[in-house]
mmCIF file of C-alpha atoms in Angstrom:
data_model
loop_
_atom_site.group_PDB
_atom_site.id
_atom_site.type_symbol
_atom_site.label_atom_id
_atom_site.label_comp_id
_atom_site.label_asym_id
_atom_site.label_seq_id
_atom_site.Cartn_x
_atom_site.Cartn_y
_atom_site.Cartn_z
ATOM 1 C CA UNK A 1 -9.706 -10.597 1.246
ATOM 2 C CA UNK A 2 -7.154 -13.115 -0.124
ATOM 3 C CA UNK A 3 -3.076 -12.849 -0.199
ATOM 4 C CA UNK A 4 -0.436 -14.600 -1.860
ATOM 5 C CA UNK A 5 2.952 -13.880 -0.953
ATOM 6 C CA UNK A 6 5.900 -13.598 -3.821
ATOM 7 C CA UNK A 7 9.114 -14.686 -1.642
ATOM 8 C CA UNK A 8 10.093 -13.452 1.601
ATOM 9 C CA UNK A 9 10.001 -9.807 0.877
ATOM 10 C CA UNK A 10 6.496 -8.802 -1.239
ATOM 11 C CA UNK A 11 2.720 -9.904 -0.320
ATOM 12 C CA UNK A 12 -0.236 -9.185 -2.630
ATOM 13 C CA UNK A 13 -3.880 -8.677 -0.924
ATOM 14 C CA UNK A 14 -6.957 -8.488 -2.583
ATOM 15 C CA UNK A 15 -9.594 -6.054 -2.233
ATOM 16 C CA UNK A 16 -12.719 -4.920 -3.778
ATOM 17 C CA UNK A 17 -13.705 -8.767 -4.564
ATOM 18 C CA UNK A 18 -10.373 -8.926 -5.903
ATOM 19 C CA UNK A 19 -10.753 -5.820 -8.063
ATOM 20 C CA UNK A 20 -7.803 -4.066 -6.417
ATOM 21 C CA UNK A 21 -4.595 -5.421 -5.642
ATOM 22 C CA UNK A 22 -2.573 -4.281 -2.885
ATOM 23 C CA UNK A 23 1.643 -5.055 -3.155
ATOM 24 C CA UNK A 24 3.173 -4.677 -0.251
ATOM 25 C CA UNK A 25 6.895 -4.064 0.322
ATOM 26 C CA UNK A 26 7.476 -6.270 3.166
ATOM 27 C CA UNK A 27 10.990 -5.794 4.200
ATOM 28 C CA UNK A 28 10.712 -3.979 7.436
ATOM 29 C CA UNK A 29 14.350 -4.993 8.868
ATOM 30 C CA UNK A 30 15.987 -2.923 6.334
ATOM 31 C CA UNK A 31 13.423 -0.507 5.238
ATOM 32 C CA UNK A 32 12.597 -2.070 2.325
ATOM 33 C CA UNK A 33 15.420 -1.565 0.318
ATOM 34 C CA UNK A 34 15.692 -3.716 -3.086
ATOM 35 C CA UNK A 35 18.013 -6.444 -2.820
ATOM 36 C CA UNK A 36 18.159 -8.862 -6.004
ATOM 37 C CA UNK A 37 16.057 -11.057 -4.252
ATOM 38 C CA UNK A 38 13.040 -8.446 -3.371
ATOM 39 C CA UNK A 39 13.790 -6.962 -7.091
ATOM 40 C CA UNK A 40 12.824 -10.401 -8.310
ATOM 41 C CA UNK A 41 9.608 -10.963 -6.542
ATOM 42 C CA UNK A 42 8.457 -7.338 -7.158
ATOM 43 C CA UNK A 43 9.067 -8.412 -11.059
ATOM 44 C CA UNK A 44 7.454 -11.882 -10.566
ATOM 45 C CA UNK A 45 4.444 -10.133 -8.415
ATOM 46 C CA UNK A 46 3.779 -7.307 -11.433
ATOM 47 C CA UNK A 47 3.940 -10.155 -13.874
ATOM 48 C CA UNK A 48 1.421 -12.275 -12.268
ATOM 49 C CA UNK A 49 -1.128 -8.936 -11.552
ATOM 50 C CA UNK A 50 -0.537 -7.879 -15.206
ATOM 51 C CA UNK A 51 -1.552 -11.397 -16.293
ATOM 52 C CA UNK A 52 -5.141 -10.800 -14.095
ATOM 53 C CA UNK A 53 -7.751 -9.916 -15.905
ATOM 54 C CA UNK A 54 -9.915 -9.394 -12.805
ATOM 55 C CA UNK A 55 -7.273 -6.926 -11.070
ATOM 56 C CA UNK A 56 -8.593 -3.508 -11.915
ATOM 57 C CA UNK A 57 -6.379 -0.913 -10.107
ATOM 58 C CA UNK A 58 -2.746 -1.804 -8.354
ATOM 59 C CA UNK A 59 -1.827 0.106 -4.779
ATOM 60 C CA UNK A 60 1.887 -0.083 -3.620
ATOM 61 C CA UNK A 61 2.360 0.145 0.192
ATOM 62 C CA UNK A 62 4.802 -0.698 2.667
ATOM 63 C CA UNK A 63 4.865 -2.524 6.033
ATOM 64 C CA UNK A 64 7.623 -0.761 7.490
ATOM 65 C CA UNK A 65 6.321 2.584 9.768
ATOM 66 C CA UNK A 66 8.954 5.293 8.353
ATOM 67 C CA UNK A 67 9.542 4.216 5.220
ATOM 68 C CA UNK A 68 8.087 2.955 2.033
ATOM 69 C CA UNK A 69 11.346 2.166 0.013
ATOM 70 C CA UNK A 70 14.653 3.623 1.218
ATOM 71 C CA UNK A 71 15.771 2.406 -2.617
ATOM 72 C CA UNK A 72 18.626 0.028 -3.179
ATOM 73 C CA UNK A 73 20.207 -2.370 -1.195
ATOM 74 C CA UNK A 74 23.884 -0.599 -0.557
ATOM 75 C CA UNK A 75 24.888 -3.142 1.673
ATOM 76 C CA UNK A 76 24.369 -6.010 -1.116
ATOM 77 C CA UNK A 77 25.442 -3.452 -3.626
ATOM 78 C CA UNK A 78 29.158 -3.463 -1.672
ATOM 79 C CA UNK A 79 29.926 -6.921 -2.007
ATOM 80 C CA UNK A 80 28.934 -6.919 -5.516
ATOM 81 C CA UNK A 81 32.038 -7.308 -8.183
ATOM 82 C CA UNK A 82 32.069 -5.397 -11.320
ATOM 83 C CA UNK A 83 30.880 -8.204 -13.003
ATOM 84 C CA UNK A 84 28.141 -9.157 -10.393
ATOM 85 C CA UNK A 85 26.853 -5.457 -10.107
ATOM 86 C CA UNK A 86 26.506 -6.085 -14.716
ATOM 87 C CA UNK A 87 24.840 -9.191 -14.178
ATOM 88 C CA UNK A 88 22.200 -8.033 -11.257
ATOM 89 C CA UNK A 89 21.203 -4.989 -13.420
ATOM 90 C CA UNK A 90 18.423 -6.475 -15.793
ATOM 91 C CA UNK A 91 16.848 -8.194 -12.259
ATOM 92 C CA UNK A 92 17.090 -4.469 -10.911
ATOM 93 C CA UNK A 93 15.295 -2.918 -13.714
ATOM 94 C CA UNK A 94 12.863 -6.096 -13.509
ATOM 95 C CA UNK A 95 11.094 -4.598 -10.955
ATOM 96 C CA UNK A 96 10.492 -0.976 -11.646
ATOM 97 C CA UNK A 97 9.750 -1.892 -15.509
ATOM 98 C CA UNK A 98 7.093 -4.370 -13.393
ATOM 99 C CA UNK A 99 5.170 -1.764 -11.810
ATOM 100 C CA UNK A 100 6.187 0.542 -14.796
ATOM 101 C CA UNK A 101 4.240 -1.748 -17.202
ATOM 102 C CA UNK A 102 1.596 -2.811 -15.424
ATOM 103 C CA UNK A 103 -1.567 -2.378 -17.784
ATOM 104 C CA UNK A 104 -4.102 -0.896 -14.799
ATOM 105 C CA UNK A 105 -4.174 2.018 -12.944
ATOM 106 C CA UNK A 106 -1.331 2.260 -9.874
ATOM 107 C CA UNK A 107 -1.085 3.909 -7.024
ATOM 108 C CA UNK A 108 2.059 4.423 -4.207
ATOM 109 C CA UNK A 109 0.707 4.846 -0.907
ATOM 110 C CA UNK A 110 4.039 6.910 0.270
ATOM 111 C CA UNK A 111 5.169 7.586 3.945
ATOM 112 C CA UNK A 112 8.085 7.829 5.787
ATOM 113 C CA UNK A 113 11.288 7.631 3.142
ATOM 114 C CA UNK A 114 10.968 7.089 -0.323
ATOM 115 C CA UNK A 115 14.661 7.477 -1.662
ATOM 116 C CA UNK A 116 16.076 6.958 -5.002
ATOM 117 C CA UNK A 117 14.552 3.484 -6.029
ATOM 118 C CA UNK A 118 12.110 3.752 -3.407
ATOM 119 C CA UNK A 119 11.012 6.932 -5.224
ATOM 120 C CA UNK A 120 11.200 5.904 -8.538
ATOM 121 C CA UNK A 121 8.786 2.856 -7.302
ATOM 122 C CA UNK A 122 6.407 5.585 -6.936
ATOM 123 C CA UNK A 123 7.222 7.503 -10.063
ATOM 124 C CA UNK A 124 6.420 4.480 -11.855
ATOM 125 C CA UNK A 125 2.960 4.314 -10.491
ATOM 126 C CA UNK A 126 0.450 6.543 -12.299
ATOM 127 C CA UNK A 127 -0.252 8.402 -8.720
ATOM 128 C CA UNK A 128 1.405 9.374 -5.653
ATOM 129 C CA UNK A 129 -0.712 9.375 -2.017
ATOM 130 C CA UNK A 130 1.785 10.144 0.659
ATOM 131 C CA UNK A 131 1.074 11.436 3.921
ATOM 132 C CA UNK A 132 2.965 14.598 5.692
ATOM 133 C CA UNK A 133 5.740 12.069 7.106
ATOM 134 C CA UNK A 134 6.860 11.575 3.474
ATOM 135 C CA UNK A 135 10.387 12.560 2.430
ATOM 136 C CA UNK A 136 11.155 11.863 -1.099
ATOM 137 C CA UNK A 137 14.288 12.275 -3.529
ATOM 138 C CA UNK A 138 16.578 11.029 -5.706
ATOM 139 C CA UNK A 139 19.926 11.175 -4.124
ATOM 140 C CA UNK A 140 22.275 8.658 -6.512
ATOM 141 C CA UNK A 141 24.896 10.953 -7.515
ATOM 142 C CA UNK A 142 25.836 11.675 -3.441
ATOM 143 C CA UNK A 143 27.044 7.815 -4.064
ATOM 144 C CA UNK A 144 28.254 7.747 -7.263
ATOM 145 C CA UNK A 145 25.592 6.813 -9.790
ATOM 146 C CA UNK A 146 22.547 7.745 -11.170
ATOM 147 C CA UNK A 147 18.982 7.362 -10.899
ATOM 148 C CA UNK A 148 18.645 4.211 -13.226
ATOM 149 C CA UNK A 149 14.867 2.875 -11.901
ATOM 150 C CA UNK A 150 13.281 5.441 -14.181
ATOM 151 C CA UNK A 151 14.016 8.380 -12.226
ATOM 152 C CA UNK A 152 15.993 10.524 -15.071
ATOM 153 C CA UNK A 153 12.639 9.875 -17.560
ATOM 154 C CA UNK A 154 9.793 9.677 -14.711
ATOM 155 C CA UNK A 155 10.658 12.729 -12.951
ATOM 156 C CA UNK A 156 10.942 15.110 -16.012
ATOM 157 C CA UNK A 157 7.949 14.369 -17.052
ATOM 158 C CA UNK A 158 6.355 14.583 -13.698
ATOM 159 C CA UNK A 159 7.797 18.450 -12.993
ATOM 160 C CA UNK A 160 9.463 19.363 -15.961
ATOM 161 C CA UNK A 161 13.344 19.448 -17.189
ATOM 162 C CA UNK A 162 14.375 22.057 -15.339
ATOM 163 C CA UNK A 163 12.835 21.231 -11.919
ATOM 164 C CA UNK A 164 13.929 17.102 -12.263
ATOM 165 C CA UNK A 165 17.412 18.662 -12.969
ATOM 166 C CA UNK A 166 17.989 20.731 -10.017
ATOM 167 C CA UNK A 167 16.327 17.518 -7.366
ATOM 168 C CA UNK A 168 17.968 15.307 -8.965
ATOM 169 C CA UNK A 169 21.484 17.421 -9.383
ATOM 170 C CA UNK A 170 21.437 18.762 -5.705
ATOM 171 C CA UNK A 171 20.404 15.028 -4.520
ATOM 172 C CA UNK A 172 18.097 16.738 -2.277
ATOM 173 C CA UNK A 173 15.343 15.344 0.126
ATOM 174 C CA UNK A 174 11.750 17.084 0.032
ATOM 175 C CA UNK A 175 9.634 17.061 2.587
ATOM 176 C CA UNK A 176 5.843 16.526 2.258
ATOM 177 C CA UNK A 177 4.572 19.988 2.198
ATOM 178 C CA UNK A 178 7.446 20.825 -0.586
ATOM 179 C CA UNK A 179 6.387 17.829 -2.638
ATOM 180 C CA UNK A 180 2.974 18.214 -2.661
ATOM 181 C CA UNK A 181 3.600 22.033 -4.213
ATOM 182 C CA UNK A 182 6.132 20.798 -6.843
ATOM 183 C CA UNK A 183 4.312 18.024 -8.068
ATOM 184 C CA UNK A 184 6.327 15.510 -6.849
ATOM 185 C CA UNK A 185 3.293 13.928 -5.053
ATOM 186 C CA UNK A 186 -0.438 13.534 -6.172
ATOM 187 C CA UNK A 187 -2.647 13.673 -2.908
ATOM 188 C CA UNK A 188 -1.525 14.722 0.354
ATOM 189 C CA UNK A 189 -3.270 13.408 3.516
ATOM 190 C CA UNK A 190 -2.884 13.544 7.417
ATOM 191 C CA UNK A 191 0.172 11.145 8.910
ATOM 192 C CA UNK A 192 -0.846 7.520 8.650
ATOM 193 C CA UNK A 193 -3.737 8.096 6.177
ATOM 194 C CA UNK A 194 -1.317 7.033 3.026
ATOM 195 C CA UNK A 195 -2.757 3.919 2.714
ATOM 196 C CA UNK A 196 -5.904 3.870 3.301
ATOM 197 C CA UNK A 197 -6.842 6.895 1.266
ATOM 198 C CA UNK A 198 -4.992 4.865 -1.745
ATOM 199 C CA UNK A 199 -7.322 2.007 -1.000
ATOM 200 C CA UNK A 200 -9.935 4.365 -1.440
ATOM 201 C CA UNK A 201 -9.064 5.914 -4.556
ATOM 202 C CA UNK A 202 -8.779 2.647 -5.793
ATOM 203 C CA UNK A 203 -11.741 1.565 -4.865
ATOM 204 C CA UNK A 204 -13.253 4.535 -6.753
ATOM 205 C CA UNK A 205 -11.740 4.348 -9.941
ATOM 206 C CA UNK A 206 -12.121 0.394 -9.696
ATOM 207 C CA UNK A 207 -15.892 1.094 -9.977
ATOM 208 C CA UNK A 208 -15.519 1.843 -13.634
ATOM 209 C CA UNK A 209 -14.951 -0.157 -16.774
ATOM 210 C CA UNK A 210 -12.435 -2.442 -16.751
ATOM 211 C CA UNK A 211 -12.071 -2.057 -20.335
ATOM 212 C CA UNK A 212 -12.193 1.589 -20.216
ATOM 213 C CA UNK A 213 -9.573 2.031 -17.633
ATOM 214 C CA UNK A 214 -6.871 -0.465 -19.120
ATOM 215 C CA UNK A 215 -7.721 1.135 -23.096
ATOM 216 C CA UNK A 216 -7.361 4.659 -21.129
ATOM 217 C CA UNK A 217 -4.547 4.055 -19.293
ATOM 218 C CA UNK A 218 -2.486 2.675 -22.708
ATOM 219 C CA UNK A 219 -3.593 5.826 -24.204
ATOM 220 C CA UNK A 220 -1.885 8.309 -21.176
ATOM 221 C CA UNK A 221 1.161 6.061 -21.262
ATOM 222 C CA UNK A 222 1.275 5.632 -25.734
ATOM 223 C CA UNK A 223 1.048 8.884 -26.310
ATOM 224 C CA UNK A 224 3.378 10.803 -23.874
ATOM 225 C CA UNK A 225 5.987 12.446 -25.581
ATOM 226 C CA UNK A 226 3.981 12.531 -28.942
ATOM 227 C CA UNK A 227 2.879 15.386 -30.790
ATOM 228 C CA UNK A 228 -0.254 16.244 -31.101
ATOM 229 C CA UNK A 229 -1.598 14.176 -34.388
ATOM 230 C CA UNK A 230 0.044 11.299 -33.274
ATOM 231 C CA UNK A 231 -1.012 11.421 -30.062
ATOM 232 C CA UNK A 232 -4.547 11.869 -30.869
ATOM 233 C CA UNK A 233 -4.048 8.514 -33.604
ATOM 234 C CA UNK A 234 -2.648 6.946 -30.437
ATOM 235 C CA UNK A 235 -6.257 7.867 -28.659
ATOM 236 C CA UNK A 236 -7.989 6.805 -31.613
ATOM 237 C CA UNK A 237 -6.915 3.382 -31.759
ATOM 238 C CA UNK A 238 -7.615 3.000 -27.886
ATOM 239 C CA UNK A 239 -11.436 4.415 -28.333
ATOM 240 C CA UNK A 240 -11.741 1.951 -30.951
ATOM 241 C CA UNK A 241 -10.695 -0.629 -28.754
ATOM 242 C CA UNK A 242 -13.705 -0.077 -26.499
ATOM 243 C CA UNK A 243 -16.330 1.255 -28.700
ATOM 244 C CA UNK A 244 -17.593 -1.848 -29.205
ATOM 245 C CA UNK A 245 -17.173 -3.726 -26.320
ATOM 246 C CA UNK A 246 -19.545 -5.448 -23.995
ATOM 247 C CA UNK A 247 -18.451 -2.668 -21.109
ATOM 248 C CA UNK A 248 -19.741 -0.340 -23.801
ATOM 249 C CA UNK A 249 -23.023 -1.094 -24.189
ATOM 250 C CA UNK A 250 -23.783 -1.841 -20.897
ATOM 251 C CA UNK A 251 -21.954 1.313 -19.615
ATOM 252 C CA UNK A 252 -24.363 3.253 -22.253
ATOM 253 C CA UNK A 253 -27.905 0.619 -20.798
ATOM 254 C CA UNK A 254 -26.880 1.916 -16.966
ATOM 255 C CA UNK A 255 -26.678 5.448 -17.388
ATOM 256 C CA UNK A 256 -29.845 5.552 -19.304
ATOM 257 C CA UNK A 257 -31.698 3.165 -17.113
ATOM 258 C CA UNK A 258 -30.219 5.015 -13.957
ATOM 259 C CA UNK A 259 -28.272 2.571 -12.079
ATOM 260 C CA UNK A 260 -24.868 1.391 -11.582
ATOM 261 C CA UNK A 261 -23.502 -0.495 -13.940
ATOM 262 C CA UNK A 262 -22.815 -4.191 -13.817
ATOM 263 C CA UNK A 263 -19.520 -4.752 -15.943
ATOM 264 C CA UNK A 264 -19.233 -8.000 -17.723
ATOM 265 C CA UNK A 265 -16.858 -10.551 -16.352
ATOM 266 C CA UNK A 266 -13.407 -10.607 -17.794
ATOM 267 C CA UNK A 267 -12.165 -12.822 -20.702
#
């Protein structure tokens, strides 16, 4: 298992034979919270992933014990001038369009806190794991802003209108059990089990077709928010994408010849 670190603040692993990347928020002295300089490493970390053809699935994790991503930096955010708060913003939105746009699979391994951009972190992954110490919400308008890593789209479409409206009107925190029955989270496991269940389920879906998993994953993404015909035009032009690809064919030779399949290297 190899690592590469992006700045002070983010560390990618490898796993799987490099199949699954691990990006770790590595921040623990203030709980991970996105400063401009984390923001830009996240970016610069998603940018380099998305660019590997051999990464099948992404898992987000933290270092820090109670938290995975207590959102944004308040103390930087402080000192910041009108004009300095304008000019960080696109470096902000860097990092959750990073993991937003990555073109594999993603997973947060949640625990601990996972607060406004922490959260949204997670809301841009295609699945939530958090354990029962995991307290999530969206709490911006208690300081004065709004959700603006996502969280107004991401969450709407995770729970509906109504439901995003009220967490993210009340600026509530939920707690595990709650978010696990509302949808906010995917998976719920035992305290300290976050992470290595995400591994896991990475592992698992990293088994299958590189292809297959990017073409299906641009399909989910594409055709959210579609109606119907388009959204099936939108599937259309991702099956075609695949149907006659080398991950095909030998997809189609290992099920009939009753073994696993050996996928062909990237390109």
């Amino acid at each position: 298992m190899g690592e590469e670190r992006f700045g002070e603040f983010v560390l990618v692993r490898w796993h799987e034979e490099g199949c699954v990347a691990e990006l770790v928020l590595d921040r623990p002295k203030a709980m991970n919270a996105v400063s401009t300089e984390m923001a830009r490493s996240v970016a610069a970390a998603c940018a380099s992933l998305g660019g590997d053809e051999g990464v099948r699935v992404v898992v987000v994790t933290s270092t820090h014990e109670r938290a995975f991503c207590v959102g944004a930096d308040l103390k930087e955010r402080n000192s910041f001038s009108d004009a300095e708060l304008l000019r960080q913003r696109p470096v902000a939105r860097g990092a959750y369009t990073g993991v937003l746009e990555l073109p594999v699979p993603t997973i947060a391994a949640v625990h601990g806190f996972a607060l406004g951009g922490g959260f949204e972190l997670a809301l841009s992954c295609d699945l939530i794991v958090a354990d029962r110490t995991a307290v999530v919400g969206l709490p911006e308008v208690s300081v004065g802003v709004i959700p603006g890593g996502g969280g107004t789209q991401l969450l709407p479409r995770r729970v509906g209108a109504a439901r995003a409206s009220e967490l993210i009107f009340t600026a509530r925190r939920v707690e595990a059990e709650e978010a696990s029955r509302l949808g906010l989270v995917d998976q719920l496991v035992e305290a300290g089990q976050d992470r290595a269940e995400a591994l896991s389920l990475a592992a698992r879906i990293a088994a299958n077709s590189p292809v297959g998993l990017r073409a299906a994953k641009r399909a989910l993404r594409l055709g959210q928010g579609l109606d119907l015909r388009s959204g099936l035009e939108v599937e259309d032009a991702a099956w075609r994408a695949v149907a006659f690809s080398g991950d095909r064919a030998e997809g189609v030779a290992a099920f009939n010849e009753r073994r696993a399949p050996r996928w062909p290297p990237a390109v």
